[in-house]
Short mmCIF file of C-alpha atoms in Angstrom, two decimals:
data_model
loop_
_atom_site.label_atom_id
_atom_site.label_comp_id
_atom_site.label_asym_id
_atom_site.label_seq_id
_atom_site.Cartn_x
_atom_site.Cartn_y
_atom_site.Cartn_z
CA UNK I 6 12.71 -15.70 46.26
CA UNK I 7 11.57 -12.11 46.77
CA UNK I 8 8.96 -10.71 44.45
CA UNK I 9 10.72 -8.43 41.96
CA UNK I 10 14.21 -9.65 42.78
CA UNK I 11 16.91 -9.89 40.11
CA UNK I 12 16.50 -13.64 39.67
CA UNK I 13 12.76 -13.69 39.30
CA UNK I 14 11.40 -15.11 35.97
CA UNK I 15 8.96 -13.09 34.14
CA UNK I 16 6.14 -14.59 32.09
CA UNK I 17 5.86 -13.52 28.50
CA UNK I 18 2.88 -11.34 29.46
CA UNK I 19 4.77 -9.10 31.86
CA UNK I 20 6.56 -6.04 30.62
CA UNK I 21 9.99 -4.87 31.84
CA UNK I 22 8.98 -1.22 31.71
CA UNK I 23 5.58 0.36 31.72
CA UNK I 24 4.18 1.80 28.48
CA UNK I 25 4.73 5.52 28.07
CA UNK I 26 1.87 7.80 27.05
CA UNK I 27 2.22 9.33 23.60
CA UNK I 28 0.64 9.93 20.31
CA UNK I 29 0.51 7.82 17.16
CA UNK I 30 3.75 6.48 15.68
CA UNK I 31 5.25 8.44 12.86
CA UNK I 32 7.40 6.90 10.11
CA UNK I 33 10.77 8.59 9.87
CA UNK I 34 11.98 6.79 6.73
CA UNK I 35 10.09 6.49 3.46
CA UNK I 36 8.76 3.08 2.37
CA UNK I 37 10.64 1.18 -0.28
CA UNK I 38 8.92 1.15 -3.63
CA UNK I 39 7.71 -2.36 -4.33
CA UNK I 40 7.41 -3.95 -7.73
CA UNK I 41 3.97 -5.33 -8.54
CA UNK I 42 3.91 -9.07 -7.92
CA UNK I 43 2.93 -11.25 -10.86
CA UNK I 44 -0.40 -12.97 -10.69
CA UNK I 45 -0.04 -16.38 -9.01
CA UNK I 46 -2.61 -18.03 -11.24
CA UNK I 47 -3.00 -17.07 -14.81
CA UNK I 48 -6.20 -18.19 -16.38
CA UNK I 49 -5.68 -20.75 -19.08
CA UNK I 50 -8.18 -21.37 -21.78
CA UNK I 51 -8.23 -25.13 -21.73
CA UNK I 52 -10.36 -25.23 -24.93
CA UNK I 53 -7.56 -23.59 -26.93
CA UNK I 54 -4.68 -25.79 -25.57
CA UNK I 55 -4.81 -28.14 -28.58
CA UNK I 56 -4.04 -25.18 -30.94
CA UNK I 57 -0.98 -24.08 -29.06
CA UNK I 58 2.63 -25.22 -29.72
CA UNK I 59 3.40 -27.91 -27.12
CA UNK I 60 6.72 -26.23 -26.31
CA UNK I 61 4.77 -23.28 -25.08
CA UNK I 62 2.92 -25.30 -22.51
CA UNK I 63 5.57 -24.97 -19.81
CA UNK I 64 5.28 -23.28 -16.44
CA UNK I 65 3.35 -23.70 -13.21
CA UNK I 66 0.61 -21.35 -14.32
CA UNK I 67 -0.12 -23.69 -17.25
CA UNK I 68 0.81 -27.16 -15.83
CA UNK I 69 -1.33 -26.92 -12.70
CA UNK I 70 -4.69 -26.16 -14.50
CA UNK I 71 -4.01 -28.81 -17.08
CA UNK I 72 -3.25 -31.50 -14.49
CA UNK I 73 -6.21 -30.34 -12.38
CA UNK I 74 -8.52 -30.51 -15.37
CA UNK I 75 -7.76 -34.17 -16.20
CA UNK I 76 -10.06 -35.36 -13.43
CA UNK I 77 -11.88 -32.11 -12.73
CA UNK I 78 -9.87 -31.44 -9.53
CA UNK I 79 -10.18 -34.86 -7.97
CA UNK I 80 -7.05 -36.74 -6.85
CA UNK I 81 -5.60 -38.74 -9.72
CA UNK I 82 -3.49 -41.00 -7.50
CA UNK I 83 -5.93 -42.41 -5.04
CA UNK I 84 -3.36 -44.16 -2.83
CA UNK I 85 -4.26 -45.73 0.50
CA UNK I 86 -3.98 -42.29 2.15
CA UNK I 87 -6.28 -40.60 -0.34
CA UNK I 88 -8.38 -37.61 0.78
CA UNK I 89 -10.22 -37.64 -2.60
CA UNK I 90 -10.09 -33.92 -3.53
CA UNK I 91 -6.84 -32.94 -5.26
CA UNK I 92 -4.95 -30.04 -3.93
CA UNK I 93 -1.36 -30.00 -5.34
CA UNK I 94 0.72 -30.67 -8.41
CA UNK I 95 2.99 -33.62 -7.61
CA UNK I 96 6.03 -33.77 -9.87
CA UNK I 97 6.70 -37.24 -11.27
CA UNK I 98 10.33 -36.37 -12.04
CA UNK I 99 11.31 -34.05 -9.20
CA UNK I 100 12.40 -30.53 -10.09
CA UNK I 101 15.71 -31.27 -8.44
CA UNK I 102 16.32 -33.97 -11.08
CA UNK I 103 15.41 -31.74 -13.99
CA UNK I 104 11.63 -32.24 -13.99
CA UNK I 105 9.74 -29.47 -15.74
CA UNK I 106 6.48 -27.78 -14.94
CA UNK I 107 4.57 -29.52 -17.64
CA UNK I 108 1.29 -31.57 -17.47
CA UNK I 109 3.00 -34.91 -18.50
CA UNK I 110 5.34 -34.56 -15.53
CA UNK I 111 2.61 -33.91 -12.88
CA UNK I 112 -0.20 -35.58 -11.09
CA UNK I 113 -3.02 -33.75 -9.39
CA UNK I 114 -2.79 -35.21 -5.88
CA UNK I 115 -4.46 -34.67 -2.49
CA UNK I 116 -2.61 -33.79 0.61
CA UNK I 117 -0.49 -31.01 1.92
CA UNK I 118 3.19 -31.06 0.88
CA UNK I 119 5.00 -34.27 1.52
CA UNK I 120 3.10 -34.86 4.85
CA UNK I 121 -0.23 -36.44 4.19
CA UNK I 122 -2.63 -37.56 1.50
CA UNK I 123 -1.49 -39.05 -1.76
CA UNK I 124 1.29 -36.56 -2.20
CA UNK I 125 2.74 -37.57 1.12
CA UNK I 126 2.22 -41.25 0.37
CA UNK I 127 4.25 -40.90 -2.87
CA UNK I 128 7.18 -39.37 -1.08
CA UNK I 129 7.06 -41.72 1.92
CA UNK I 130 6.82 -44.89 -0.29
CA UNK I 131 9.14 -44.17 -3.26
CA UNK I 132 9.55 -47.82 -4.28
CA UNK I 133 5.81 -48.39 -4.71
CA UNK I 134 5.41 -44.91 -6.32
CA UNK I 135 8.10 -45.85 -8.94
CA UNK I 136 6.30 -49.11 -9.70
CA UNK I 137 3.07 -47.16 -10.27
CA UNK I 138 4.78 -44.42 -12.40
CA UNK I 139 4.05 -41.69 -9.78
CA UNK I 140 7.81 -41.11 -9.52
CA UNK I 141 9.96 -41.13 -12.59
CA UNK I 142 13.68 -41.36 -11.81
CA UNK I 143 16.22 -39.58 -13.90
CA UNK I 144 17.07 -39.96 -16.77
CA UNK I 145 13.67 -41.37 -17.88
CA UNK I 146 11.32 -39.08 -19.71
CA UNK I 147 7.90 -38.83 -17.91
CA UNK I 148 6.12 -38.76 -21.33
CA UNK I 149 7.43 -42.27 -22.06
CA UNK I 150 6.67 -43.84 -18.61
CA UNK I 151 3.09 -45.00 -18.08
CA UNK I 152 1.52 -44.24 -14.77
CA UNK I 153 -1.42 -45.78 -12.82
CA UNK I 154 -4.00 -43.05 -12.13
CA UNK I 155 -7.66 -42.80 -11.70
CA UNK I 156 -9.29 -41.55 -14.93
CA UNK I 157 -12.80 -40.36 -15.64
CA UNK I 158 -13.28 -42.88 -18.54
CA UNK I 159 -11.34 -45.96 -17.40
CA UNK I 160 -11.30 -45.85 -13.63
CA UNK I 161 -7.78 -46.95 -12.40
CA UNK I 162 -5.77 -47.46 -15.53
CA UNK I 163 -2.19 -47.34 -16.78
CA UNK I 164 -1.94 -44.36 -19.03
CA UNK I 165 0.63 -42.12 -20.75
CA UNK I 166 0.25 -38.36 -20.00
CA UNK I 167 0.70 -35.77 -22.68
CA UNK I 168 1.76 -32.15 -22.50
CA UNK I 169 -1.65 -30.77 -23.33
CA UNK I 170 -3.26 -32.44 -20.26
CA UNK I 171 -4.65 -35.50 -22.04
CA UNK I 172 -4.18 -39.21 -21.42
CA UNK I 173 -3.54 -42.14 -23.75
CA UNK I 174 -4.59 -45.56 -22.48
CA UNK I 175 -1.80 -48.13 -21.90
CA UNK I 176 -3.69 -50.79 -20.06
CA UNK I 177 -6.57 -51.15 -17.58
CA UNK I 178 -5.46 -52.23 -14.15
CA UNK I 179 -6.52 -52.68 -10.58
CA UNK I 180 -6.43 -50.05 -7.87
CA UNK I 181 -3.09 -49.57 -6.19
#
């Protein structure tokens, strides 16, 4: 093929036309006014949680810090794929099945999305996750289903989670 012919393929670095000299670009239309975005993380005073009405403890800005605070940010699940440091709120009853953003419905898990770490292990091994209480199928209430998590006081134990971010011991068990 001839260089510069109509059938020649250009690489992504080559331009079709040379740049033209000129001054700075000038906006011809005004910018749209943007509403201020809400804060992504609202500080929650965990010491005052016991004094609040449990029905008010709903929402991702409240549920995430409560779940993270149960084990001081470490992964509660500690599955075979554990990366140790928690990173995400893993819904026990999925939001698509009516699961709420409340501390009793979430575990603080390591991993990124449904790909790796304990969060990924839960989604890729749903039968084992249901046996351990990490997934709660509809219509069960996550507050009434015990879950096997790593706790600060009991190690791996079957516990019931509550809305204020606390745990109540069900039975002490072995690691999953």
